Coordinates of C-alpha atoms in Angstrom, one line a residue:
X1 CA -27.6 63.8 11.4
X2 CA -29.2 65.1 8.5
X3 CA -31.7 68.2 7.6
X4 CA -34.3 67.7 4.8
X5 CA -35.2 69.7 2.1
X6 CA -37.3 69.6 -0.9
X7 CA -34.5 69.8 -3.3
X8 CA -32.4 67.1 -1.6
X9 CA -30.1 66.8 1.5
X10 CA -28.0 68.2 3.4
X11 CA -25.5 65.7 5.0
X12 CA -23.0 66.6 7.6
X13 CA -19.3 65.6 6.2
X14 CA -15.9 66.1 8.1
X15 CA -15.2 69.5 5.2
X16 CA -18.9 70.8 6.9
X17 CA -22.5 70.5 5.5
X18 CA -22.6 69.5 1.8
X19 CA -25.9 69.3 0.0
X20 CA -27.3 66.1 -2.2
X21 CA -29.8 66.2 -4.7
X22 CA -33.0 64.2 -4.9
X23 CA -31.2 62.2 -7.8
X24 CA -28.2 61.9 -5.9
X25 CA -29.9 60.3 -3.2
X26 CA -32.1 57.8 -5.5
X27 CA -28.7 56.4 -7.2
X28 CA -27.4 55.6 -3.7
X29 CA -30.7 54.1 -2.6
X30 CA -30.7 51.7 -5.7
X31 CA -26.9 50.9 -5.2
X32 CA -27.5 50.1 -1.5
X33 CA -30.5 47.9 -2.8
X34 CA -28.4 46.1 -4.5
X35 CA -26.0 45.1 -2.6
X36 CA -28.6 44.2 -0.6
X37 CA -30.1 42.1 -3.1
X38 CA -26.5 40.6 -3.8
X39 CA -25.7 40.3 -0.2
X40 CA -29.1 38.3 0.7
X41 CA -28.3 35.8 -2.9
X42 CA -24.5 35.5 -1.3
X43 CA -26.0 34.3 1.7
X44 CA -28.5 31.6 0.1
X45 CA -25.3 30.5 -1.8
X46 CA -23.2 30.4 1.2
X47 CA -25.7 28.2 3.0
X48 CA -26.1 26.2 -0.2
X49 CA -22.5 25.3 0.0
X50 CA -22.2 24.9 3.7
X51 CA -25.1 22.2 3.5
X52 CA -23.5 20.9 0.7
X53 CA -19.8 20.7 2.8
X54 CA -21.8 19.4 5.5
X55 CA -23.2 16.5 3.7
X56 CA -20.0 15.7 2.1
X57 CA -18.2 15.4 5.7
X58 CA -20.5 13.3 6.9
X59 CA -20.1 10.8 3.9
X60 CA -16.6 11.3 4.3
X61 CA -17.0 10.5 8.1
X62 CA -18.8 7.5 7.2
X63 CA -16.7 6.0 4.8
X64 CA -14.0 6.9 7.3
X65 CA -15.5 4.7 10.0
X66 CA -16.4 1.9 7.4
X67 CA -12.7 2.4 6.7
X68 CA -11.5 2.2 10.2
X69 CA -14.1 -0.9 10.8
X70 CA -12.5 -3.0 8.1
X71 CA -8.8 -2.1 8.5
X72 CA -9.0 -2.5 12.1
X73 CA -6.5 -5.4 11.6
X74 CA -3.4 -3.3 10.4
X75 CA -2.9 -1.9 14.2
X76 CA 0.3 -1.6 16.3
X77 CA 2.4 0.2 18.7
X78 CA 6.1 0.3 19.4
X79 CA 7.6 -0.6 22.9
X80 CA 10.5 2.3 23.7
X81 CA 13.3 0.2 24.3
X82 CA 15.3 1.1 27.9
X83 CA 11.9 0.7 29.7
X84 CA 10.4 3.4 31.2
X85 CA 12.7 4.5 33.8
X86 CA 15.5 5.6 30.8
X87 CA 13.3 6.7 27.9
X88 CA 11.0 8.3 29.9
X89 CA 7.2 7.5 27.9
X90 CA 5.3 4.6 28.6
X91 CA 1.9 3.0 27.5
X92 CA -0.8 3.2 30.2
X93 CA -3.4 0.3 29.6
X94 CA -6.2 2.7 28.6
X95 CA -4.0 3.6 25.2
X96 CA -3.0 0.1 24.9
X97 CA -6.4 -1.1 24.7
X98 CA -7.1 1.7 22.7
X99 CA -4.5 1.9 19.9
X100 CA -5.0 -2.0 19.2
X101 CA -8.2 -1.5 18.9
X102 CA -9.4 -4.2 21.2
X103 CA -13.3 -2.8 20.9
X104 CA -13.2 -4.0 16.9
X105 CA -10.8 -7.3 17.8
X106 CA -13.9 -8.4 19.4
X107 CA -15.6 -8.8 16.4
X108 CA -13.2 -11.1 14.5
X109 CA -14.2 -14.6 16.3
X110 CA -10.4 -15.5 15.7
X111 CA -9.5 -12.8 18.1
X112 CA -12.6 -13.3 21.0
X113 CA -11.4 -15.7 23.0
X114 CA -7.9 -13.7 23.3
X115 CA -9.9 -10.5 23.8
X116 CA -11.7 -12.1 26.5
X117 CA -8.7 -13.5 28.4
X118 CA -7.2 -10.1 28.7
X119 CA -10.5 -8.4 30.0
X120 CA -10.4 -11.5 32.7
X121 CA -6.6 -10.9 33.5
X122 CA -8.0 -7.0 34.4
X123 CA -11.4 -7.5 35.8
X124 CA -8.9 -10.0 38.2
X125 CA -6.1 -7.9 39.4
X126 CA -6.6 -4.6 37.2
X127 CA -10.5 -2.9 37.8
X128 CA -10.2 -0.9 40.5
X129 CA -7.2 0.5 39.7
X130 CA -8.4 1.8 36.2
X131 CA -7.8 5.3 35.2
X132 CA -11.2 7.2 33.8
X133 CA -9.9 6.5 30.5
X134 CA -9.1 3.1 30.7
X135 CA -12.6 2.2 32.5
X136 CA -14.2 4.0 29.4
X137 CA -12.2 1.8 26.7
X138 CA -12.7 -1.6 29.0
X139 CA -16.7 -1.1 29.2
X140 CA -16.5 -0.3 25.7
X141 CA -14.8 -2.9 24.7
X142 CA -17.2 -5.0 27.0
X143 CA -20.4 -3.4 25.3
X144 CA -19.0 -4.4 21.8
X145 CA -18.3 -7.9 23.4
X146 CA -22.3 -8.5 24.2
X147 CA -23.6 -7.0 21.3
X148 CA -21.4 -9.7 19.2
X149 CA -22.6 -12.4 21.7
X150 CA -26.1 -11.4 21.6
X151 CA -25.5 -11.2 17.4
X152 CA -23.9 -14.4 17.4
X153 CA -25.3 -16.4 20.4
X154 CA -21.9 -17.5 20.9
X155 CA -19.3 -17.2 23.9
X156 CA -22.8 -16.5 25.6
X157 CA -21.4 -18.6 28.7
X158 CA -17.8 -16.8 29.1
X159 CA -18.9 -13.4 28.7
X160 CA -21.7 -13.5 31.2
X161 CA -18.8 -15.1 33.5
X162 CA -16.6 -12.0 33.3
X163 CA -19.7 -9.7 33.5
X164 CA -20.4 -11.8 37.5
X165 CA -17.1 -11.1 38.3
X166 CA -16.7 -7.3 37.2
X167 CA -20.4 -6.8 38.9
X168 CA -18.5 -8.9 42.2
X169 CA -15.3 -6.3 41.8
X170 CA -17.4 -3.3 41.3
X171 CA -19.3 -3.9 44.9
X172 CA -16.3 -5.1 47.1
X173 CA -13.5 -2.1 48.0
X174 CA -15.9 0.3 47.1
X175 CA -13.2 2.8 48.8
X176 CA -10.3 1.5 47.1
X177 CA -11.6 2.0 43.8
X178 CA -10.3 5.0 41.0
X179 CA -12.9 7.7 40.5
X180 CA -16.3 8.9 42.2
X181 CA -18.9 6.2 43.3
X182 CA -21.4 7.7 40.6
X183 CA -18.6 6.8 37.8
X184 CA -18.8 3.0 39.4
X185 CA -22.4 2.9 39.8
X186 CA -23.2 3.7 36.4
X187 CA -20.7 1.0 35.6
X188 CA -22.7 -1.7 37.4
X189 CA -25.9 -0.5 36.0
X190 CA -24.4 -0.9 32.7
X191 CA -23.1 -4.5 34.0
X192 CA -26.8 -5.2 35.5
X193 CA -28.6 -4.0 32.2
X194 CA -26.0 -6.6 30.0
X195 CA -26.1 -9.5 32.1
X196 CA -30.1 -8.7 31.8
X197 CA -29.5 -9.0 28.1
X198 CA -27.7 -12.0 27.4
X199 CA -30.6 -14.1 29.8
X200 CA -32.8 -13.0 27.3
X201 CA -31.0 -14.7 24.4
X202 CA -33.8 -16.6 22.5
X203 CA -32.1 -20.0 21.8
X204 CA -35.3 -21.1 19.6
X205 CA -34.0 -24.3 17.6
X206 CA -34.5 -23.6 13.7
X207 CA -37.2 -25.7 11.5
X208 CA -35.8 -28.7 10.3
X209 CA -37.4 -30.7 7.1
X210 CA -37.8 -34.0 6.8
X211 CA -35.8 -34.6 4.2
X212 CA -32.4 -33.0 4.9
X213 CA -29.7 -34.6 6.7
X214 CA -29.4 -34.8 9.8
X215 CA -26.3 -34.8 11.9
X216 CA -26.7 -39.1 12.7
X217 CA -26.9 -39.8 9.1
X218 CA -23.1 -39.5 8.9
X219 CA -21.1 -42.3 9.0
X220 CA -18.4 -42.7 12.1
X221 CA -15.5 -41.3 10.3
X222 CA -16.8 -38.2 9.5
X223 CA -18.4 -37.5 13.3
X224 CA -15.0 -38.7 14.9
X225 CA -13.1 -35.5 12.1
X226 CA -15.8 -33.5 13.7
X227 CA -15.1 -33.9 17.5
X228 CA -11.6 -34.3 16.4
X229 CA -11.7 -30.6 15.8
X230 CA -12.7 -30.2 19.5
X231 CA -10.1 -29.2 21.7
X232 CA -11.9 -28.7 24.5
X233 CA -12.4 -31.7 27.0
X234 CA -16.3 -30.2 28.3
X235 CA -17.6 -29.7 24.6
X236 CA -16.4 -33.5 23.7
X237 CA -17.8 -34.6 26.8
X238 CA -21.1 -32.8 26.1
X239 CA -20.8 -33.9 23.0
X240 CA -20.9 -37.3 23.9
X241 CA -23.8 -36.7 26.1
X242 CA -26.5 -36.6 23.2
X243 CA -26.6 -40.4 22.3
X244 CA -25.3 -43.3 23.1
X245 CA -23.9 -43.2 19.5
X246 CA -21.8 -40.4 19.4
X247 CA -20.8 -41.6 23.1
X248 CA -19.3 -44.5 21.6
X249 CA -16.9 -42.3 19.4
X250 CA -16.1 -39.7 22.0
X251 CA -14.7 -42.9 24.1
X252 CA -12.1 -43.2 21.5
X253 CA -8.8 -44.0 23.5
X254 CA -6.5 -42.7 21.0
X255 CA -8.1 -38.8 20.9
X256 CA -7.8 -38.9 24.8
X257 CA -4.2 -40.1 24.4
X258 CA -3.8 -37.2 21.4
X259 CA -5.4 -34.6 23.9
X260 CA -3.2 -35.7 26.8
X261 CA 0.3 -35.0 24.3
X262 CA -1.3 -31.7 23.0
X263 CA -2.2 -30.0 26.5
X264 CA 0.4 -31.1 28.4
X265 CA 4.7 -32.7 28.9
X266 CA 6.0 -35.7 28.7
X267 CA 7.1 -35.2 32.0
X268 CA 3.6 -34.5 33.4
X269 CA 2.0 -37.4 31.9
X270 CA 4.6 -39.7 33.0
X271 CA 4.5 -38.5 36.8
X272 CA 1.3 -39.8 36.7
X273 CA 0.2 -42.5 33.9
X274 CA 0.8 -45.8 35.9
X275 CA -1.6 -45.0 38.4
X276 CA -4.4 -45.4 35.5
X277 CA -3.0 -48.7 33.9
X278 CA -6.0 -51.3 33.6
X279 CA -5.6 -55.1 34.2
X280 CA -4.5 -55.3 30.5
X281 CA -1.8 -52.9 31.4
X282 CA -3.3 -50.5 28.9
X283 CA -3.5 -46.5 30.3
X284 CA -6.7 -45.5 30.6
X285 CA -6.3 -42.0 28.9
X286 CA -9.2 -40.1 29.8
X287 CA -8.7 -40.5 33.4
X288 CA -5.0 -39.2 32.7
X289 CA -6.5 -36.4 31.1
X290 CA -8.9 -35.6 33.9
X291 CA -6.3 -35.8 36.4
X292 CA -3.6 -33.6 34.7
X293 CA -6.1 -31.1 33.9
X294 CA -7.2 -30.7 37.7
X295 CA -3.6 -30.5 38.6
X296 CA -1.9 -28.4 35.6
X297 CA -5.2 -26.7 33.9
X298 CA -5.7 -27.1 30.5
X299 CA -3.3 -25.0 28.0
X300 CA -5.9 -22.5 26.2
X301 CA -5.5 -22.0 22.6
X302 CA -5.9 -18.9 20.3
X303 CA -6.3 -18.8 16.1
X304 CA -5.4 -15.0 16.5
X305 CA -3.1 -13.5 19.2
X306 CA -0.7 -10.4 19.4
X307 CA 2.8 -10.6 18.6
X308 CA 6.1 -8.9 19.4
X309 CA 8.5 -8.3 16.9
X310 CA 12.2 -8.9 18.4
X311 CA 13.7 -6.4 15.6
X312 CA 11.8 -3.1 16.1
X313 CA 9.6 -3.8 19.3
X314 CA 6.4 -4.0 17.7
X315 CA 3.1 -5.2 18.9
X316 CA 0.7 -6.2 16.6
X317 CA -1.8 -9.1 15.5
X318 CA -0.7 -12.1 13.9
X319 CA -3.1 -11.0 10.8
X320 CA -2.6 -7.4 10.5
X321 CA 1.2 -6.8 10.2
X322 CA 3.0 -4.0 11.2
X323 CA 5.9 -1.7 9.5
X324 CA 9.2 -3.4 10.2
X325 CA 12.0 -1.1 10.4
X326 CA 13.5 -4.6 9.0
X327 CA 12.0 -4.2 5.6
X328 CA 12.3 -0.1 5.3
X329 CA 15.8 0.7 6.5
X330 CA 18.2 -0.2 3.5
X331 CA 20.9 -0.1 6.3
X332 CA 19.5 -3.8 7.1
X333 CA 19.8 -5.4 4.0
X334 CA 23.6 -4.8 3.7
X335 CA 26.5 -7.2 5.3
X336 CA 26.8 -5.9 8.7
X337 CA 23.3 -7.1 9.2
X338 CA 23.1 -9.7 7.0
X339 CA 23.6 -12.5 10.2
X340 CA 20.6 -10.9 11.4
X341 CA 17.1 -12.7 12.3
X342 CA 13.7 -11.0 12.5
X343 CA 11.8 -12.9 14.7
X344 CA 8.0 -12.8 16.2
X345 CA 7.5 -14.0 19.9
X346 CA 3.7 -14.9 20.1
X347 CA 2.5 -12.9 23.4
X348 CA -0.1 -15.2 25.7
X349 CA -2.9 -12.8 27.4
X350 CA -0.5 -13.1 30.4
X351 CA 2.3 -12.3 29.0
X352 CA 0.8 -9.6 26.8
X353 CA -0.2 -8.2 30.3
X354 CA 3.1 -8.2 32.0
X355 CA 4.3 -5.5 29.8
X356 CA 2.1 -2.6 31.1
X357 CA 2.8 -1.1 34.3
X358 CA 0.9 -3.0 37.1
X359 CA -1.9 -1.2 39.2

C-alpha cells in the first residue's frame, strides 16, 4: 500500500511510513528494467542450451543404439551356482530372452535358425504360461524375426510355421492362459497382421542377361561342392527336382552314405542297413537315410549357438565371448589351479531350455 504524491512516495516499511523521491523511484524502475531485460536474455540463453542439450542426447541416444545394435554379440549372463532353492535368485525367461538379446540374435543369419528353435520350444510347451514381460520380449523378438524374413525372403517357410502354431496356442485354453483376453487378442491380431505379411512376399525372379552364366554352365564337380554344402535331405531333393541333370548328381550314392554317418550312429545305421541291400549286395543309401530319418529325425545343425562356460557359469554366444573369471582372477593362474580346465559345453535349444524354470 502506497499514497502518492507529487514529490514522490510514501511507502509503508516495518520502522512506519518512509517517503521516496521522484528520482528515487526512477533509479529503482530502471534497475527493475533491467533485470528484467537480463532475466528475459537468461531465459533465451537457457532455452538456447536446453535445445542444444536436447539435440546432443538424442545423438548420443542414437549412437547409443547403433552401439548397442552392433555389439549385440558381446552378451551374457551368469547362472548362480546352488540352483535356486539355496542362492535364492533365479532367471525368469522374459530376462533371459532379454539380456541375450535374442530380438538382435535374429538378425545375424548364423544365429536364426537357433533363435527360431527356442521360440518353437516355447510357443510348444511355454505360451500360455508367459509372464506380461516375457510375452512382450517373445512377440518382439517375433516382430524382429519377420521384418528380417520379409528383408531377406529367407526362413519365409519356418517362420510362418511358428506364427500357425502361436495363432493355434493363442485360441485353444483361452482360460488357462497368463493375463487378460485383450492382452491375447492383440497378440493374435499382431500374429494375423504378420502371417498377412509374409503371403505378400513378392518372390519376382531378377533379370537375367544373355550373356552371364548360368547355374548349368558349371561343370559336375563344381554343382556336386555345391549340394555338398547341403545338409538338409528336402533342399537336395528339391534340388534335384529342377532337371534331370542336376538329378543325376543328387543320386550320388556316396553323399547319401556321407549324410547317413553325419545325422546319425553306427549303431542306428547298422540296425537297419541290410534290409536295403540290392541284388549286388550294395546298400541303397538314400533309402537308409529316409528310413532313419522317419524313425530318429534328423540332427539339426547351428553355425552360431549359446554356450556354457564350466568355470564361471556363463552363458553366452559362441562369437561374442564373455568375461571369464578364468582370465581375470590372478588366483587361477598360480599352482593350485594350474590342473585346471576351462571348458565350453555347446547348449542345444533344448538343453538351453531345460535351465529356466518350467511353466
Amino acid at each position: 500500500m502506497a499514497l502518492v504524491m507529487n514529490e514522490g512516495h510514501w511507502v509503508r516499511h516495518i520502522s512506519g511510513w518512509i517517503h521516496i523521491s521522484i528520482a528515487t523511484t526512477h533509479y529503482f524502475n530502471r534497475i527493475l528494467t533491467d533485470d528484467t531485460e537480463t532475466q528475459r536474455l537468461s531465459n533465451i540463453n537457457n532455452r538456447n542450451q536446453e535445445v542444444e542439450s536436447s539435440q546432443d542426447q538424442n545423438k548420443e541416444n542414437e549412437s547409443n543404439r547403433k552401439k548397442k545394435s552392433i555389439d549385440h554379440h558381446s552378451c551374457y549372463i551368469f547362472l548362480p551356482r546352488g540352483g535356486a532353492k539355496k542362492t535364492g535368485f533365479y532367471f525368469t525367461i522374459g530376462e533371459v530372452l532379454n539380456r541375450l538379446d535374442f530380438s538382435g540374435a535374429v538378425h545375424d543369419h548364423r544365429r536364426f535358425n537357433y533363435v527360431c528353435r527356442i521360440l518353437e520350444i516355447i510357443t510348444e510347451s511355454w505360451l500360455f504360461a508367459l509372464s506380461g514381460l516375457a510375452q512382450k520380449n517373445f512377440f518382439f523378438i517375433l516382430e524382429e524375426s519377420v521384418t528380417v524374413v520379409s528383408e531377406t525372403k529367407l526362413y519365409v517357410n519356418r517362420v510362418k510355421k511358428i506364427l500357425q502354431d502361436i495363432s493355434k496356442n493363442l485360441l485353444k485354453n483361452p482360460h488357462f492362459h497368463v493375463g487378460s483376453p485383450k492382452t491375447w487378442n492383440k497378440w493374435l491380431d499382431l500374429v494375423k497382421d504378420w502371417l498377412q505379411q509374409l503371403n505378400t512376399i513378392d518372390y519376382t525372379p531378377t533379370e537375367i542377361r544373355v550373356d552371364s552364366l548360368q547355374l548349368m554352365d558349371l561343370p559336375p564337380d563344381c554343382l556336386n561342392r555345391i549340394m555338398s554344402s547341403l545338409a538338409n535331405a528336402k533342399d537336395i531333393v528339391n534340388f534335384g527336382l529342377t532337371c534331370k541333370y542336376i538329378h543325376e548328381i543328387s543320386e550320388y550314392t556316396l553323399r547319401w552314405e556321407k549324410l547317413c554317418r553325419f545325422h546319425f550312429t553306427q549303431q542306428q545305421i547298422t540296425s537297419i542297413s541290410p534290409k536295403f541291400l540290392d541284388s549286388d549286395n550294395k546298400v541303397n543309401w538314400k533309402g537308409v537315410y529316409s528310413r532313419l530319418c522317419h524313425r530318429h529325425g534328423n540332427r539339426e545343425l547351428y553355425n552360431n549357438v549359446l554356450n556354457l562356460c564350466n568355470h564361471c557359469n556363463c552363458i553366452y554366444w559362441t562369437d561374442g565371448g564373455h568375461p571369464c573369471s578364468a582370465e581375470i582372477t590372478p588366483e587361477f593362474s598360480t599352482r593350485q589351479f594350474s590342473d585346471v580346465v576351462v571348458t565350453q559345453q555347446n547348449l542345444t535349444p533344448e538343453e538351453f531350455m531345460k535351465l529356466w524354470p518350467t511353466p
